[in-house]
Short mmCIF file of C-alpha atoms and ligand atoms in Angstrom, two decimals:
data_model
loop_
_atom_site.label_atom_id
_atom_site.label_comp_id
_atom_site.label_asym_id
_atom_site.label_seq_id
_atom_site.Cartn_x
_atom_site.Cartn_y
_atom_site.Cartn_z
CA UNK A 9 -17.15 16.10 -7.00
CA UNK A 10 -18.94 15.22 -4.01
CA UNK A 11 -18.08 11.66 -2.92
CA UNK A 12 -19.14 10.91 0.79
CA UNK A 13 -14.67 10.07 1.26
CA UNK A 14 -14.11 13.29 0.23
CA UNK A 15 -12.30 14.96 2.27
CA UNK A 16 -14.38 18.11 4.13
CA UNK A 17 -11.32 20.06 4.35
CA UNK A 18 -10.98 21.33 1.24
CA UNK A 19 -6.76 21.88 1.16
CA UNK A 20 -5.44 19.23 3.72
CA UNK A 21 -5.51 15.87 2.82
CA UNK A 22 -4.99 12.60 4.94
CA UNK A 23 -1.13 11.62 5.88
CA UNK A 24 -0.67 8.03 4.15
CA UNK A 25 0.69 5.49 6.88
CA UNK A 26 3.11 2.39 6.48
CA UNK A 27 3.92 0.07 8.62
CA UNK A 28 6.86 -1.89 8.76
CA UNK A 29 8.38 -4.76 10.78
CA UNK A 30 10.28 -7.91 10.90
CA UNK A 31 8.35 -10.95 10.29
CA UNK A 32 5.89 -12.23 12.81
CA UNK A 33 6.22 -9.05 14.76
CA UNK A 34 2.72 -8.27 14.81
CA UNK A 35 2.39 -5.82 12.03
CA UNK A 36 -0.97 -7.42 10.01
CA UNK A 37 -2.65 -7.82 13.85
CA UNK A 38 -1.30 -4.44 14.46
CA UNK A 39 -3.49 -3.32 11.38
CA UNK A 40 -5.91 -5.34 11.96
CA UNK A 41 -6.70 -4.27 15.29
CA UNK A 42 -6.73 -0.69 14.29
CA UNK A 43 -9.02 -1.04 12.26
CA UNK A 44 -11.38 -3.07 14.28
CA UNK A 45 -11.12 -1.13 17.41
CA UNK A 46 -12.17 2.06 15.35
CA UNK A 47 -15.10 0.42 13.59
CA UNK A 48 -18.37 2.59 15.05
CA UNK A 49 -21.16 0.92 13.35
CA UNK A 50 -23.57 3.50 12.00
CA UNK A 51 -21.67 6.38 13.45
CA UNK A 52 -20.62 9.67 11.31
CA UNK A 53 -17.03 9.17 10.81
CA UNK A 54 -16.72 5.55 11.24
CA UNK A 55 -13.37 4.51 9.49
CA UNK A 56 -13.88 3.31 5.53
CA UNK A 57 -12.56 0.96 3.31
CA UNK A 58 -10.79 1.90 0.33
CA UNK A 59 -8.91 0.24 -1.62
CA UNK A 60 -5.70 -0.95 -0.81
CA UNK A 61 -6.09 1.26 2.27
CA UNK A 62 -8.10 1.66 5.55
CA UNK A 63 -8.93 5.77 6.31
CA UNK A 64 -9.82 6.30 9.39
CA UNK A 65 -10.81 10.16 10.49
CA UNK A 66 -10.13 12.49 13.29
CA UNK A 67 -14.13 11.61 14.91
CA UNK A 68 -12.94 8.23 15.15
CA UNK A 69 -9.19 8.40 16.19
CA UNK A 70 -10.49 11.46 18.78
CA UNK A 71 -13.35 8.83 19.68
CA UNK A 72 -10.73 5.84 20.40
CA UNK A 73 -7.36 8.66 21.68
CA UNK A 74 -10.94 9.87 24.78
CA UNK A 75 -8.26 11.93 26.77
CA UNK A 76 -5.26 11.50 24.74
CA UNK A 77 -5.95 14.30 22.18
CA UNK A 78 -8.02 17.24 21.97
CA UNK A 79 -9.70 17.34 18.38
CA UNK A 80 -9.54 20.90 18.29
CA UNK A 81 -5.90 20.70 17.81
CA UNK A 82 -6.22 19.12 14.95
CA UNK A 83 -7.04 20.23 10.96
CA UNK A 84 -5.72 17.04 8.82
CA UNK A 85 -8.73 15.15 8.46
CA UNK A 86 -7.44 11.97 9.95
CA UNK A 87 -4.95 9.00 8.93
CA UNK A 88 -4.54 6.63 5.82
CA UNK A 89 -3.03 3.24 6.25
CA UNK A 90 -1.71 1.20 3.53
CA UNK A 91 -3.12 -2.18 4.60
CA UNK A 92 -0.31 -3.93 2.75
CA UNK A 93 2.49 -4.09 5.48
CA UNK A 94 6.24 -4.60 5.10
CA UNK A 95 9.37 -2.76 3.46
CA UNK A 96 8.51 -4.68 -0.49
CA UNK A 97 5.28 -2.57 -0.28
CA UNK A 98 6.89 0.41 1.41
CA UNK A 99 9.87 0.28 -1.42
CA UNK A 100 7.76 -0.27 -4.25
CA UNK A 101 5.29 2.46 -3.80
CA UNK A 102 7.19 5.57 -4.55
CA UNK A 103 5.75 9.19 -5.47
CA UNK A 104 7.67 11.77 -7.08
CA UNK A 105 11.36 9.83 -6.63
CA UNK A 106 10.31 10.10 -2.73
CA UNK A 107 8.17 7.53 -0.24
CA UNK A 108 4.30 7.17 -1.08
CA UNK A 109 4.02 6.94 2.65
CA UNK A 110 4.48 10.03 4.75
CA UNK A 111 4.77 8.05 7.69
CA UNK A 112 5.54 4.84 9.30
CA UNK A 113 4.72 2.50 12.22
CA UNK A 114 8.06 0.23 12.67
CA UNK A 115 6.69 -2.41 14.54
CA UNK A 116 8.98 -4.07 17.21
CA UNK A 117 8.63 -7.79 19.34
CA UNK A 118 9.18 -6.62 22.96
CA UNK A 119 10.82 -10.11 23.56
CA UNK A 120 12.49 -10.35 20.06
CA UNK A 121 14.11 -6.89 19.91
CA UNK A 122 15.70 -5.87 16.60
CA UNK A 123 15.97 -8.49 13.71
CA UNK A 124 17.74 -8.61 10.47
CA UNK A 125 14.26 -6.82 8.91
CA UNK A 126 13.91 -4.00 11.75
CA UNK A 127 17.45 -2.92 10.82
CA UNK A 128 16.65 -2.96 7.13
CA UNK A 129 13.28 -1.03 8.08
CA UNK A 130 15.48 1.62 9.80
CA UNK A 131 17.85 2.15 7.49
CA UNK A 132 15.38 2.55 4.36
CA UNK A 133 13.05 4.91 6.83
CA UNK A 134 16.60 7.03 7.39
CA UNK A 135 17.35 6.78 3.82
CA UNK A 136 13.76 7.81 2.77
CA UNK A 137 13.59 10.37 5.95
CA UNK A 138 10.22 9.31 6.63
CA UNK A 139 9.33 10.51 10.30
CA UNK A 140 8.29 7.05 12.33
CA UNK A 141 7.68 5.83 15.74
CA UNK A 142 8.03 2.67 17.19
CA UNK A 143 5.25 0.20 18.05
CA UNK A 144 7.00 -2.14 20.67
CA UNK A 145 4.52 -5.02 20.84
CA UNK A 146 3.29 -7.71 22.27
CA UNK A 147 3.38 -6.38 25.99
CA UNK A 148 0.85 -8.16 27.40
CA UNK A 149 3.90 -11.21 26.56
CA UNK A 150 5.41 -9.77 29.39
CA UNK A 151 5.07 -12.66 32.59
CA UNK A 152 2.70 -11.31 35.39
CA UNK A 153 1.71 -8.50 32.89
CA UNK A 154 -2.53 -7.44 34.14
CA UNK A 155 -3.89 -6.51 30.72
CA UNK A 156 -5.69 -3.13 30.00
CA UNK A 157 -7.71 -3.68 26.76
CA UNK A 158 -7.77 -1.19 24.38
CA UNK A 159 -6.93 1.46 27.11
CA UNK A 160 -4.47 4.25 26.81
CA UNK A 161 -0.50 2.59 27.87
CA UNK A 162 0.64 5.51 30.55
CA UNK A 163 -1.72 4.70 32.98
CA UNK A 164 -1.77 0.79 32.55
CA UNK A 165 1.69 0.35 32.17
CA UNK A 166 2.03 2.74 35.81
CA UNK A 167 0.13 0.33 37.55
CA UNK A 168 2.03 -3.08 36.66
CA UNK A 169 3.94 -4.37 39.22
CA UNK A 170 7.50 -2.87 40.13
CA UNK A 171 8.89 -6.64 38.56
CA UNK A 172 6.82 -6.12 35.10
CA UNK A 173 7.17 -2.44 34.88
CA UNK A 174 10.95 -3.50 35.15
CA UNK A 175 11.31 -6.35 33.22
CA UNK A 176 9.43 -4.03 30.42
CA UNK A 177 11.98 -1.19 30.94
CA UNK A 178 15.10 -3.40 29.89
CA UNK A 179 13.23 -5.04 26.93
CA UNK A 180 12.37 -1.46 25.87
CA UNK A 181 15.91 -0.06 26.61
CA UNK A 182 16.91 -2.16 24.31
CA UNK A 183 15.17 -0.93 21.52
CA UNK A 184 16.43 2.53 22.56
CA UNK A 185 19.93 1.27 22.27
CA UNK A 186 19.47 -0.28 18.97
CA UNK A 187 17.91 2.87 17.76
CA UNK A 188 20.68 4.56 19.33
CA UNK A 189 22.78 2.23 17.31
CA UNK A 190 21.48 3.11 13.81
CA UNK A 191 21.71 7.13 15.08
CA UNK A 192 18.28 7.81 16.36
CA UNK A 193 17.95 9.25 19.57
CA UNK A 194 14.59 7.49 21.02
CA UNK A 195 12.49 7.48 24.33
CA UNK A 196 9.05 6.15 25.76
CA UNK A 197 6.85 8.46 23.61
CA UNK A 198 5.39 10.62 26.86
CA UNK A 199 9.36 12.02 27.42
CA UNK A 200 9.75 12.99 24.05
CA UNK A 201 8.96 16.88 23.89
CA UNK A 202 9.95 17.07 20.22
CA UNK A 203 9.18 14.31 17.49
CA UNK A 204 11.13 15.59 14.74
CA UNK A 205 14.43 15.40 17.48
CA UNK A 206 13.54 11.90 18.88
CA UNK A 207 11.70 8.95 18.06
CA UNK A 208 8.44 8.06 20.19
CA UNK A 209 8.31 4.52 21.23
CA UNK A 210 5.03 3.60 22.39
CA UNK A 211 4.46 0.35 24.27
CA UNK A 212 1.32 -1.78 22.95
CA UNK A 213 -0.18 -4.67 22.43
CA UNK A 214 -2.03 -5.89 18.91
CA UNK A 215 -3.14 -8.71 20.79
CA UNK A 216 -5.03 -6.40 23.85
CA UNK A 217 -5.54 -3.11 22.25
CA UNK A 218 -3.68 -1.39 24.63
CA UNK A 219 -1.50 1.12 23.31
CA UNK A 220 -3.49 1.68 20.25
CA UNK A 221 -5.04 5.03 20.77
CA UNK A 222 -1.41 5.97 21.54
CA UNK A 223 -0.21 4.75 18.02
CA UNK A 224 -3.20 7.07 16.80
CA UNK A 225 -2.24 10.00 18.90
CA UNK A 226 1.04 10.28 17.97
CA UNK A 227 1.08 9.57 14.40
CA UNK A 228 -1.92 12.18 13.96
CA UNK A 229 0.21 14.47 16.47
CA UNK A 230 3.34 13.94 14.80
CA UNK A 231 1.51 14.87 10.84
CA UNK A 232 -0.43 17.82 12.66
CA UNK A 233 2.90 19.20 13.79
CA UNK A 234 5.82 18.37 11.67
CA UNK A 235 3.76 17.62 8.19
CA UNK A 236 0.72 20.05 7.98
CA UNK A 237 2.73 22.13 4.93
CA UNK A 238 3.29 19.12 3.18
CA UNK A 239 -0.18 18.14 3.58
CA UNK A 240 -1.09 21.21 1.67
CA UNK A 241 -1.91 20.03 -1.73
CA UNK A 242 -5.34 21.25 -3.86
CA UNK A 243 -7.30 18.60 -3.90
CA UNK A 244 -9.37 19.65 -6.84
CA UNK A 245 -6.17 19.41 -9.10
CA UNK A 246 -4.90 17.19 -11.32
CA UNK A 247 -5.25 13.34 -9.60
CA UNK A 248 -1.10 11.94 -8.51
CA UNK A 249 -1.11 8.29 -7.65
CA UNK A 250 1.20 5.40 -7.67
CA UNK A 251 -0.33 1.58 -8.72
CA UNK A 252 -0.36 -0.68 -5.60
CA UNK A 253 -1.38 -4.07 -7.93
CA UNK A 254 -2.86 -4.26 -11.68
CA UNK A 255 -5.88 -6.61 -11.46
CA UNK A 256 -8.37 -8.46 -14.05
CA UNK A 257 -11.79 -7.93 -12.62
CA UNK A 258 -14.85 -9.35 -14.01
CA UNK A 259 -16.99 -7.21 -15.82
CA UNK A 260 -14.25 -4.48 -16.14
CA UNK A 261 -11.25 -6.33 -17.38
CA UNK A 262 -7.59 -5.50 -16.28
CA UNK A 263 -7.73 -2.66 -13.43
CA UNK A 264 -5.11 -0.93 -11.65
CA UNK A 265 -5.57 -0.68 -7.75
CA UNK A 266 -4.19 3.11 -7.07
CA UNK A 267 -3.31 5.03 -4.24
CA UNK A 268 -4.04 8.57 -4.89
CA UNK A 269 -1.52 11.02 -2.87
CA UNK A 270 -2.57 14.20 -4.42
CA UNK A 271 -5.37 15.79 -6.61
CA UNK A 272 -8.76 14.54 -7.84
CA UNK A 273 -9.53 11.65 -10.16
CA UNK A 274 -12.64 11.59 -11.88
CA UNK A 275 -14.86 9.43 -14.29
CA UNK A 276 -13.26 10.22 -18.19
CA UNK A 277 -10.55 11.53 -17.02
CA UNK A 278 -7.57 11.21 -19.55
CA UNK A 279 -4.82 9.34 -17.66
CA UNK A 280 -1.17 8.43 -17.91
CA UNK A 281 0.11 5.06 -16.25
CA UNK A 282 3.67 4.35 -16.42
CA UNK A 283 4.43 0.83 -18.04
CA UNK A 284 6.55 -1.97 -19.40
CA UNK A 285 7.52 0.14 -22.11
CA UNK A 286 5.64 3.09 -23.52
CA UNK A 287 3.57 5.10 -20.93
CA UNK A 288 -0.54 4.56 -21.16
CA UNK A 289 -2.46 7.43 -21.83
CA UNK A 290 -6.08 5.96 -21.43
CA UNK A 291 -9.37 7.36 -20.20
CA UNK A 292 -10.88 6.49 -16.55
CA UNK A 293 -14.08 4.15 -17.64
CA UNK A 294 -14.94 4.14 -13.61
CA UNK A 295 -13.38 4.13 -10.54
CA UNK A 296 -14.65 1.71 -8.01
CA UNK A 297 -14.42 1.67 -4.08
CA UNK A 298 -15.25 -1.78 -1.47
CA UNK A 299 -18.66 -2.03 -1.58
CA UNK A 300 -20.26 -0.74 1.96
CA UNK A 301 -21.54 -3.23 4.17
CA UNK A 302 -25.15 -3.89 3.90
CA UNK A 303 -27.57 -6.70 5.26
CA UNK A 304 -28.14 -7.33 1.70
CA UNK A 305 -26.10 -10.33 0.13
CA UNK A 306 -25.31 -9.39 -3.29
CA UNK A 307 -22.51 -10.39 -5.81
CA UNK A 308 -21.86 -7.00 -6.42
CA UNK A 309 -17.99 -6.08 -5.28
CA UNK A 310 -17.73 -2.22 -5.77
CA UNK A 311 -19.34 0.43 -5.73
CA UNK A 312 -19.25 3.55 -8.32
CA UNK A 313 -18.16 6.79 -7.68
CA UNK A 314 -18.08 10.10 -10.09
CA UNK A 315 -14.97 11.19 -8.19
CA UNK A 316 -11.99 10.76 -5.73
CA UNK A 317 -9.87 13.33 -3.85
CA UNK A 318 -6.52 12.29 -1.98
CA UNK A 319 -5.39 10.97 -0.04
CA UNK A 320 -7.38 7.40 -0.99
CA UNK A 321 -7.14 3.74 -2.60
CA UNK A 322 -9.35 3.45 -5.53
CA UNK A 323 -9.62 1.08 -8.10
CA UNK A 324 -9.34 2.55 -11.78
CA UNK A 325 -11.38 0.99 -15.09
CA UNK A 326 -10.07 1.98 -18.15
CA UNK A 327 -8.87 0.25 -21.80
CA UNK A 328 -5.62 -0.69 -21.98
CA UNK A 329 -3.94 -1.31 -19.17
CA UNK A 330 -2.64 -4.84 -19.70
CA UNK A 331 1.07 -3.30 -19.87
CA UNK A 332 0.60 -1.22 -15.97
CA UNK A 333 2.97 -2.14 -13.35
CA UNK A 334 2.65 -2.17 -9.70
CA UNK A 335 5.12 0.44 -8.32
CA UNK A 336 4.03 3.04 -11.78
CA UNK A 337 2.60 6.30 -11.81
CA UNK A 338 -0.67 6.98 -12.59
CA UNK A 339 -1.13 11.28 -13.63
CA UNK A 340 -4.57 12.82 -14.55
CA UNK A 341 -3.89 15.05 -17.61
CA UNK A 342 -7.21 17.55 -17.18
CA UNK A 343 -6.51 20.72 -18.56
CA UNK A 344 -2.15 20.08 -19.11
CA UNK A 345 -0.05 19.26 -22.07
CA UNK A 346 -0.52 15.49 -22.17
CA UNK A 347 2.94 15.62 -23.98
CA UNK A 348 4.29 16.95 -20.58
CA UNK A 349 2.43 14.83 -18.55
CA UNK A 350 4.07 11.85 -20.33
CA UNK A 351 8.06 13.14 -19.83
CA UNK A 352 7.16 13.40 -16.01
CA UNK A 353 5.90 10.09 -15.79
CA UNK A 354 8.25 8.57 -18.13
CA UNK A 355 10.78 10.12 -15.76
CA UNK A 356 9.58 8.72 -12.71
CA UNK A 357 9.40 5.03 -14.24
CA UNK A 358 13.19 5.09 -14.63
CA UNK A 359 13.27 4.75 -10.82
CA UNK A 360 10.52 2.21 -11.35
CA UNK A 361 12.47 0.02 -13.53
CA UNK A 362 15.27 0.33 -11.91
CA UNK A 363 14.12 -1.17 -8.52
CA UNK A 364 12.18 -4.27 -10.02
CA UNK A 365 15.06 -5.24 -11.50
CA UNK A 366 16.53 -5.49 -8.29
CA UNK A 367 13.90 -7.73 -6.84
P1 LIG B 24 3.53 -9.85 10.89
O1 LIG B 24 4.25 -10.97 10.19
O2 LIG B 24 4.48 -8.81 11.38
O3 LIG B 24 2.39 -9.27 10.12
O4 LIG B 24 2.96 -10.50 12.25
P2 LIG B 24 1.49 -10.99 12.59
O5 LIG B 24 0.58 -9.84 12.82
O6 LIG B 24 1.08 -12.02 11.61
O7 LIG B 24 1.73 -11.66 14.03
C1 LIG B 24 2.55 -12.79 14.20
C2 LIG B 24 2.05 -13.61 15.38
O8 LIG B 24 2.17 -12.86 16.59
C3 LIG B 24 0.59 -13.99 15.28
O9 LIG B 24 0.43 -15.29 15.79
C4 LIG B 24 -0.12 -12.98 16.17
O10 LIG B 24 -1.32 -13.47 16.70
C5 LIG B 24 0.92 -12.74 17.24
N1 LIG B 24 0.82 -11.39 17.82
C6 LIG B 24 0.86 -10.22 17.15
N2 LIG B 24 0.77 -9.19 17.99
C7 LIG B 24 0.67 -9.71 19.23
C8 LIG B 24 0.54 -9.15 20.56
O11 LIG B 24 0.52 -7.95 20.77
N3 LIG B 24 0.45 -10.04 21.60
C9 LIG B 24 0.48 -11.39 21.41
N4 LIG B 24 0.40 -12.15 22.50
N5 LIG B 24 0.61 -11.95 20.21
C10 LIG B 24 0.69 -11.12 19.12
#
């Protein structure tokens, strides 16, 4: 049970981040750039690759936030992100009847304002109660806007002319009174005293960088503060997960690409995977994770683990999974009634079901 993404503290696990958006907003640059701006080549903590899902730790949000955010604050052992983007993904992948995610980004145009899909992403956050702020992009859109990359927004936004600062201020009152609209009280994220009361709306850019180590701050701020208790889970338990995608994969046949929200999964492991009809009850042949970078060119994709705590994307090998769905369950058994273990996931695939159909 020692896998280097692991995480160190033994009872916390990572907060599991969505982000969500109207079309061409800038979500997947959004993404992108977060995790590009918090790759540290060779250093301890650098952010890692799972699958499905980009982790990045404390060390590296604490490295990008500088004088944002004191580390010491801090216990969760950093942030999640669910690389796919968008309310499908954020719909689909349920856990326990609730939201896989325990957070969101809802990314916003500056210029564009609210669309048909932000107001749908509102409404399903409010329905879900997820806690999100808002990610008003594309600043540096803004005419006569002088670009900060990758700095902190306060300070850079201060120094833009009285004209951009302005122009900026009605594009992002705006947002405030569509928030206001769907009955969230919102502000620019360094007026709001308490998160849970108002949403933070942080000015960036996916394009520049700046404003990212605010989108760090505050979701790690906003977990620390308002979600430690439900970050409390033992990750030595029984692996929880729900299936992002099932997947054939050479050499290992039909896999199901998992996001694991609580527990530990480990090699022969008995399983249960929700389904078409019947739950699977299967055993874990190995779980793979994105092979690390290396200078060496190889065909090899994954790489093997014995073990896998939550919060983390990991692919699962085992027989007979043909039948998994995306959206499904996935329970380890270890030492429960497997009996019991297929009511409660038989249970949650009713919700399953019920929301493909939909689609
Ligand atoms: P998504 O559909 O929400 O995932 O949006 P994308 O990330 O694909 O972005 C849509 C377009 O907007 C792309 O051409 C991006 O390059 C561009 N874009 C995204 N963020 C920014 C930004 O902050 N500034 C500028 N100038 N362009 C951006």
């Amino acid at each position: 049970m020692s896998d280097a993404s692991s995480p160190t503290q033994s009872d916390l696990r990572t907060p599991i981040v969505a982000v969500l958006g109207h079309v061409d907003h800038g979500k997947t640059s959004l993404l992108d750039k977060i995790r590009g701006s918090t790759v540290i080549e060779g250093e301890a903590g650098a952010i890692t690759q799972h699958i499905g899902a980009t982790a990045v730790p404390l060390d590296v949000v604490s490295e990008v936030a500088g004088s944002l955010i004191d580390p010491t604050e801090f216990d969760l052992p950093g942030l999640l992100f669910i690389d796919t983007p968008g309310h499908h993904a954020f719909t689909t992948l349920r856990a326990r009847g609730g939201a896989l995610a325990d957070i969101a980004i809802l990314v916003v145009d500056v210029n564009d304002g609210f669309q048909p899909q932000t107001k749908e992403a509102v409404s399903i956050l409010q329905d879900s109660q997820t806690p999100f702020v808002v990610a008003a992009n594309k600043v540096d859109t803004i005419p006569g806007w002088n670009p900060n990359p990758d700095s902190p927004i306060r300070p850079t936004y201060e120094e833009q002319s009285d004209r951009v600062r302005g122009d900026l201020d009605d594009k992002l009152y705006e947002i405030i009174g569509e928030l206001s609209d769907a009955g969230f009280s919102s502000d620019l994220y360094w007026r709001v005293q308490n998160f849970r009361a108002n949403i933070g709306v942080i000015p960036v850019s996916a394009e520049t960088g700046e404003g990212v180590p605010d989108v760090l701050t505050v979701l790690m701020g906003l977990s620390q503060r308002y979600m430690k208790e439900e970050m409390e889970v033992d990750v030595t338990g029984p692996g929880a997960g729900t299936v992002l995608e099932v997947k054939e994969e050479q050499g290992f046949g039909t896999t199901l690409d998992v996001i694991l929200y609580d527990g530990t999964v480990a090699e022969d492991d008995t399983i249960v995977v929700g389904a078409k009809n019947e739950p699977i009850v299967t055993t874990v042949r190995a779980l793979l994770k994105p092979r690390e970078l290396s200078e060496i060119r190889t065909e090899k994709r994954f790489d093997q683990v014995d073990s896998i705590a939550a919060a983390s994307g990991i692919k699962i090998a085992a027989p007979d999974l043909e039948d998994a769905m995306a959206g499904a369950p996935v329970q380890v058994v270890r030492d429960r009634d497997t009996q019991d273990v297929i009511e409660a996931v038989t249970a949650e695939m009713a919700e399953v079901a019920v929301e493909t159909d939909e689609d």
